[in-house]
Short mmCIF file of C-alpha atoms in Angstrom, two decimals:
data_model
loop_
_atom_site.label_atom_id
_atom_site.label_comp_id
_atom_site.label_asym_id
_atom_site.label_seq_id
_atom_site.Cartn_x
_atom_site.Cartn_y
_atom_site.Cartn_z
CA MET A 30 210.95 102.98 137.55
CA LEU A 31 213.99 103.13 135.29
CA ASN A 32 217.38 101.94 136.47
CA ARG A 33 220.70 103.06 135.00
CA ARG A 34 221.11 99.85 132.96
CA HIS A 35 217.87 100.40 131.11
CA ILE A 36 218.85 104.01 130.47
CA ARG A 37 222.10 102.75 128.96
CA ILE A 38 220.15 100.30 126.79
CA LYS A 39 217.86 103.04 125.49
CA VAL A 40 220.85 105.26 124.68
CA MET A 41 222.65 102.37 122.95
CA GLN A 42 219.58 101.64 120.84
CA SER A 43 219.24 105.31 119.88
CA ILE A 44 222.87 105.51 118.76
CA PHE A 45 222.46 102.28 116.80
CA ALA A 46 219.34 103.72 115.11
CA MET A 47 221.29 106.86 114.21
CA HIS A 48 223.93 104.74 112.53
CA GLN A 49 221.34 102.69 110.67
CA ASN A 50 219.46 105.66 109.23
CA GLY A 51 222.55 107.80 108.69
CA SER A 52 221.19 110.63 110.81
CA ASP A 53 223.43 113.35 112.20
CA ASN A 54 220.64 115.43 113.73
CA ILE A 55 221.47 115.10 117.41
CA GLU A 56 218.59 117.26 118.62
CA LYS A 57 216.04 115.22 116.68
CA GLU A 58 217.46 111.88 117.81
CA GLU A 59 217.74 113.02 121.42
CA LYS A 60 214.11 114.15 121.31
CA PHE A 61 213.08 110.70 120.05
CA LEU A 62 215.17 109.07 122.78
CA TYR A 63 213.28 110.97 125.47
CA TYR A 64 210.02 110.24 123.67
CA SER A 65 210.69 106.50 123.68
CA ILE A 66 211.53 106.64 127.38
CA ASP A 67 208.41 108.65 128.17
CA ASN A 68 206.34 106.00 126.39
CA ILE A 69 207.43 103.49 129.03
CA LEU A 70 204.93 105.14 131.36
CA ASP A 71 202.16 104.50 128.81
CA LEU A 72 203.18 100.84 128.69
CA TYR A 73 203.10 100.67 132.49
CA LEU A 74 199.58 102.15 132.59
CA LEU A 75 198.44 99.91 129.75
CA MET A 76 199.63 96.75 131.50
CA LEU A 77 198.03 97.81 134.79
CA SER A 78 194.82 98.66 133.00
CA THR A 79 194.53 95.05 131.85
CA LEU A 80 193.74 94.17 135.47
CA VAL A 81 191.20 96.98 135.76
CA GLU A 82 189.48 96.11 132.48
CA ILE A 83 189.46 92.36 133.12
CA CYS A 84 187.62 92.97 136.38
CA LYS A 85 185.14 95.35 134.69
CA LYS A 86 184.51 92.84 131.89
CA GLU A 87 183.70 90.08 134.37
CA VAL A 88 181.32 92.40 136.25
CA LEU A 89 179.44 92.98 132.98
CA PHE A 90 179.39 89.24 132.26
CA ILE A 91 177.87 88.44 135.66
CA GLU A 92 175.30 91.20 135.35
CA LYS A 93 174.23 90.01 131.90
CA SER A 94 174.01 86.42 133.12
CA LYS A 95 171.72 87.45 135.98
CA SER A 96 169.42 89.39 133.67
CA LYS A 97 169.01 86.63 131.08
CA HIS A 98 165.42 85.65 130.37
CA LEU A 99 166.17 82.05 131.31
CA ALA A 100 168.81 82.72 133.96
CA THR A 101 169.78 79.63 135.92
CA ALA A 102 170.16 79.44 139.68
CA GLU A 103 173.91 79.54 139.12
CA ASP A 104 173.55 82.70 137.02
CA LYS A 105 171.49 84.37 139.71
CA ASN A 106 173.79 83.35 142.51
CA ALA A 107 177.18 83.70 140.78
CA ASN A 108 180.40 83.42 142.75
CA THR A 109 181.62 87.04 142.90
CA LYS A 110 184.93 86.24 144.57
CA PHE A 111 186.86 87.20 141.41
CA ILE A 112 185.33 90.67 141.01
CA ASP A 113 185.44 91.27 144.76
CA ASN A 114 189.18 90.60 144.86
CA ALA A 115 190.84 93.08 147.21
CA ILE A 116 193.67 93.95 144.79
CA PHE A 117 191.16 94.77 142.05
CA LYS A 118 189.36 97.03 144.52
CA VAL A 119 192.57 98.85 145.42
CA LEU A 120 193.30 99.54 141.74
CA LEU A 121 189.72 100.48 140.84
CA ASN A 122 189.57 102.94 143.73
CA ASN A 123 192.97 104.50 143.13
CA HIS A 124 192.38 108.02 141.84
CA SER A 125 196.02 108.57 140.87
CA LEU A 126 196.04 105.49 138.64
CA LEU A 127 192.67 106.13 137.00
CA GLN A 128 193.49 109.81 136.46
CA SER A 129 196.82 108.93 134.83
CA ILE A 130 195.12 106.44 132.53
CA GLU A 131 192.63 109.13 131.51
CA ASN A 132 195.20 111.92 131.18
CA ARG A 133 197.48 109.89 128.95
CA LYS A 134 194.54 108.56 126.93
CA ILE A 135 195.23 104.90 127.60
CA ASN A 136 192.12 103.56 125.87
CA ASN A 137 193.59 100.58 124.03
CA TRP A 138 191.40 98.01 125.77
CA ILE A 139 188.26 100.04 125.15
CA LEU A 140 189.07 100.11 121.44
CA ASN A 141 190.38 96.53 121.42
CA ASP A 142 188.41 94.71 124.11
CA ASP A 143 188.92 91.41 122.29
CA TYR A 144 192.30 91.21 124.04
CA ILE A 145 190.61 91.61 127.42
CA ILE A 146 188.09 88.90 126.51
CA LEU A 147 190.97 86.68 125.36
CA LEU A 148 192.86 87.20 128.63
CA LEU A 149 189.75 86.68 130.74
CA ASN A 150 189.02 83.41 128.96
CA GLU A 151 192.61 82.26 129.50
CA ILE A 152 192.32 83.12 133.18
CA LYS A 153 189.04 81.20 133.56
CA LYS A 154 190.56 78.11 131.91
CA SER A 155 193.56 78.11 134.25
CA ASP A 156 194.22 75.98 137.32
CA ILE A 157 195.05 79.22 139.14
CA TYR A 158 191.47 80.42 138.65
CA ALA A 159 189.91 77.04 139.47
CA LYS A 160 191.79 76.81 142.75
CA TYR A 161 190.98 80.40 143.68
CA MET A 162 187.26 80.10 142.86
CA SER A 163 186.82 76.78 144.67
CA SER A 164 185.42 78.75 147.61
CA ARG A 165 183.43 81.95 147.94
CA LYS A 166 185.50 83.59 150.66
CA SER A 167 189.14 84.61 150.73
CA THR A 168 191.74 86.40 152.79
CA PHE A 169 193.63 89.44 151.56
CA GLU A 170 196.74 87.27 151.23
CA GLU A 171 194.89 84.80 148.98
CA ASP A 172 193.54 87.66 146.84
CA GLN A 173 197.02 89.10 146.45
CA GLU A 174 198.62 85.76 145.63
CA PHE A 175 195.96 85.08 143.00
CA VAL A 176 196.41 88.43 141.22
CA LEU A 177 200.19 88.09 141.28
CA SER A 178 200.01 84.58 139.79
CA MET A 179 197.40 85.67 137.24
CA PHE A 180 199.47 88.65 136.13
CA THR A 181 202.79 86.80 136.04
CA GLU A 182 201.74 83.46 134.57
CA ILE A 183 198.83 84.41 132.31
CA ILE A 184 198.74 88.11 131.41
CA ALA A 185 202.45 88.94 131.16
CA ALA A 186 203.16 85.55 129.55
CA ASN A 187 200.48 85.83 126.86
CA ASP A 188 202.03 85.69 123.39
CA LYS A 189 199.13 87.45 121.65
CA LEU A 190 199.29 90.32 124.11
CA TYR A 191 203.06 90.53 123.60
CA ASP A 192 202.59 90.62 119.81
CA TYR A 193 200.01 93.38 120.16
CA LEU A 194 202.34 95.48 122.32
CA GLU A 195 205.23 94.95 119.88
CA ASP A 196 203.09 95.91 116.89
CA PHE A 197 201.58 98.91 118.64
CA LYS A 198 204.92 100.42 119.62
CA LEU A 199 208.19 98.77 118.62
CA THR A 200 210.21 100.64 121.27
CA TRP A 201 208.26 98.74 123.94
CA VAL A 202 209.87 95.38 123.20
CA ASP A 203 212.75 95.88 125.63
CA ASP A 204 210.63 97.84 128.10
CA ILE A 205 208.09 95.11 128.83
CA PRO A 206 210.25 93.23 131.43
CA VAL A 207 211.06 96.50 133.22
CA VAL A 208 207.39 97.49 133.39
CA ASN A 209 206.16 94.06 134.48
CA THR A 210 208.81 93.88 137.20
CA GLN A 211 207.69 97.28 138.49
CA ILE A 212 204.03 96.23 138.53
CA ILE A 213 204.76 92.97 140.36
CA LYS A 214 206.85 94.84 142.90
CA GLN A 215 204.00 97.29 143.54
CA LEU A 216 201.31 94.61 143.73
CA LYS A 217 203.39 92.78 146.33
CA ALA A 218 203.71 96.00 148.35
CA ILE A 219 199.93 96.46 148.81
CA LYS A 220 199.21 95.73 152.48
CA SER A 221 195.42 95.57 152.69
CA LYS A 222 192.22 96.32 150.78
CA GLU A 223 192.16 99.74 152.48
CA ASP A 224 195.73 100.52 151.39
CA THR A 225 195.81 103.87 149.60
CA SER A 226 199.57 104.05 149.13
CA PHE A 227 199.58 102.64 145.58
CA TYR A 228 200.95 105.27 143.20
CA VAL A 229 201.98 105.78 139.61
CA PRO A 230 205.79 105.86 139.79
CA LYS A 231 208.04 108.48 138.29
CA LEU A 232 210.08 107.39 135.30
CA TYR A 233 213.37 108.57 136.78
CA LYS A 234 214.68 108.04 140.27
CA ASP A 235 215.88 111.65 140.35
CA ALA A 236 216.96 114.60 138.21
CA GLU A 237 220.48 113.18 137.99
CA ASP A 238 219.21 110.03 136.26
CA GLN A 239 217.18 112.13 133.84
CA SER A 240 220.24 114.21 132.98
CA PHE A 241 222.25 111.01 132.57
CA VAL A 242 220.17 110.17 129.49
CA SER A 243 221.17 113.30 127.62
CA ASP A 244 224.73 113.42 128.98
CA LEU A 245 225.55 109.86 127.96
CA PHE A 246 223.88 110.20 124.57
CA ARG A 247 225.48 113.51 123.64
CA LYS A 248 228.95 112.84 125.05
CA THR A 249 229.11 109.53 123.19
CA VAL A 250 227.72 110.77 119.86
CA LEU A 251 229.74 114.00 119.81
CA ASN A 252 232.99 112.15 120.55
CA GLU A 253 232.50 108.94 118.56
CA GLN A 254 235.61 109.28 116.42
CA ASP A 255 237.90 110.01 119.38
CA LEU A 256 236.34 107.25 121.46
CA ALA A 257 236.82 104.77 118.61
CA LYS A 258 240.53 105.66 118.39
CA GLU A 259 240.93 104.51 121.99
CA PHE A 260 240.23 100.85 121.15
CA ILE A 261 240.84 100.38 117.40
CA ASP A 262 244.57 99.76 117.83
CA LYS A 263 243.84 97.47 120.81
CA THR A 264 242.19 94.90 118.53
CA PRO A 265 245.04 93.58 116.35
CA ASN A 266 243.21 90.33 115.60
CA TRP A 267 240.00 92.10 114.63
CA ASP A 268 239.41 94.17 111.54
CA THR A 269 237.20 97.13 112.24
CA GLU A 270 234.57 95.72 109.88
CA ARG A 271 234.54 92.42 111.78
CA ILE A 272 233.54 94.02 115.06
CA ALA A 273 229.77 93.94 115.52
CA GLU A 274 228.31 97.44 115.37
CA ILE A 275 226.59 96.99 118.74
CA ASP A 276 229.99 96.08 120.21
CA THR A 277 231.59 99.27 118.92
CA ILE A 278 228.75 101.33 120.39
CA ILE A 279 229.05 99.54 123.73
CA LEU A 280 232.81 100.13 123.76
CA LYS A 281 232.39 103.83 122.94
CA MET A 282 229.77 104.29 125.65
CA ALA A 283 231.89 102.48 128.24
CA ILE A 284 235.01 104.49 127.36
CA CYS A 285 232.92 107.65 127.47
CA GLU A 286 231.88 106.76 131.03
CA PHE A 287 235.49 106.03 131.98
CA LEU A 288 236.72 109.41 130.78
CA LYS A 289 233.75 111.78 131.08
CA PHE A 290 231.70 110.58 134.06
CA PRO A 291 233.94 110.95 137.12
CA SER A 292 231.27 109.84 139.62
CA ILE A 293 230.63 106.44 138.00
CA PRO A 294 232.98 103.70 139.28
CA VAL A 295 235.02 101.87 136.65
CA LYS A 296 233.80 98.52 137.97
CA VAL A 297 230.17 99.58 137.64
CA THR A 298 230.69 100.69 134.03
CA ILE A 299 232.40 97.43 133.06
CA ASN A 300 229.80 95.22 134.74
CA GLU A 301 226.88 97.13 133.24
CA TYR A 302 228.14 96.99 129.66
CA LEU A 303 229.18 93.34 129.90
CA GLU A 304 225.63 92.45 130.93
CA ILE A 305 224.23 94.55 128.07
CA ALA A 306 226.60 92.83 125.62
CA LYS A 307 225.47 89.38 126.81
CA GLU A 308 221.86 90.31 126.11
CA TYR A 309 222.15 92.34 122.92
CA SER A 310 225.23 91.20 121.04
CA THR A 311 226.97 88.02 119.91
CA PRO A 312 227.78 85.11 122.28
CA LYS A 313 231.49 86.00 122.39
CA SER A 314 231.03 89.77 122.57
CA SER A 315 231.16 90.08 126.34
CA ILE A 316 234.54 88.28 126.45
CA PHE A 317 235.90 90.48 123.66
CA ILE A 318 234.60 93.68 125.25
CA ASN A 319 235.83 92.70 128.71
CA GLY A 320 239.35 92.16 127.38
CA ILE A 321 239.41 95.54 125.61
CA LEU A 322 238.02 97.44 128.59
CA ASP A 323 240.39 95.78 131.06
CA ASN A 324 243.39 96.75 128.95
CA LEU A 325 242.12 100.29 128.49
CA VAL A 326 241.55 100.77 132.23
CA LYS A 327 245.15 99.74 132.92
CA GLU A 328 246.38 102.14 130.25
CA PHE A 329 244.21 105.01 131.49
CA GLN A 330 245.42 104.43 135.05
CA THR A 331 249.04 104.42 133.95
CA ASN A 332 248.54 107.67 132.06
CA ASN A 333 246.44 109.25 134.85
CA ARG A 334 243.45 109.65 132.56
CA LEU A 335 240.90 108.19 134.98
CA ASN A 336 239.78 111.17 137.01
CA LYS A 337 237.30 109.38 139.22
CA THR A 338 235.91 110.99 142.34
CA GLY A 339 234.46 109.53 145.53
CA ARG A 340 233.51 105.89 145.28
CA GLY A 341 234.34 106.14 141.58
CA LEU A 342 237.91 105.37 142.60
CA GLN A 343 236.82 101.81 143.26
CA GLN A 344 237.92 99.27 140.71
#
């Protein structure tokens, strides 16, 4: 689920938090870093469970409508196309998903079903729902398109849901796009209502990515002073205090990758941190950081300090 850029973002945020609270307890901060990353899986399960719980809530609504003392003909013969949706069925019948939700105690929507009711009402008011429910029959493709549109345009875009997620766990704020992208990708990959290939993804692509978290965090934090010396005298027009703290962390992490991660290409490192700077720092930061890193790469090459291996030799 996680790509290297998001790992870099989580490490950057952890180092920034260390600076803000004046902590020098590397073990404690590293433990929290891994904890915040592990919580991404809870967010993934929570977002997927909105689909499961929305379907369950509508089933209950239809059943109650049918059993009303003065049930109308419409109540008794309700259009069940929504609750019969093939994608809902795939999720509701997926043991791996339901077991993971139970094991990790993802019960937010049981304790706070008002959010599910809110989302269901928003769905029912939408043109997406009206178009979908205009008939009683559907193809698998129509079912899939409807759930994708519903998730993307209504659930993931809901401000109240976003506020709830932010309040519930602050570290989720930057994880929401990653999780939603993963869910959309997986929903698109379902091939039929009998498809049993849906799975709860691993957080890390492989053991190397998992180690990258600790390696980047520790090698940057333990060498901060030396890494800072590499660029301080390369910024004659900038006082140290004028450089945004996020920028100094980004520079240290990038230099750390240049010098201490031989398998990561220089070009990859520069591109990754420029994109991070554009998103998390000041409007001019990426230009400033790009200039510093370009000059440092030239200097490191001249002094034979870039010991890159394999495709890491690429510039």
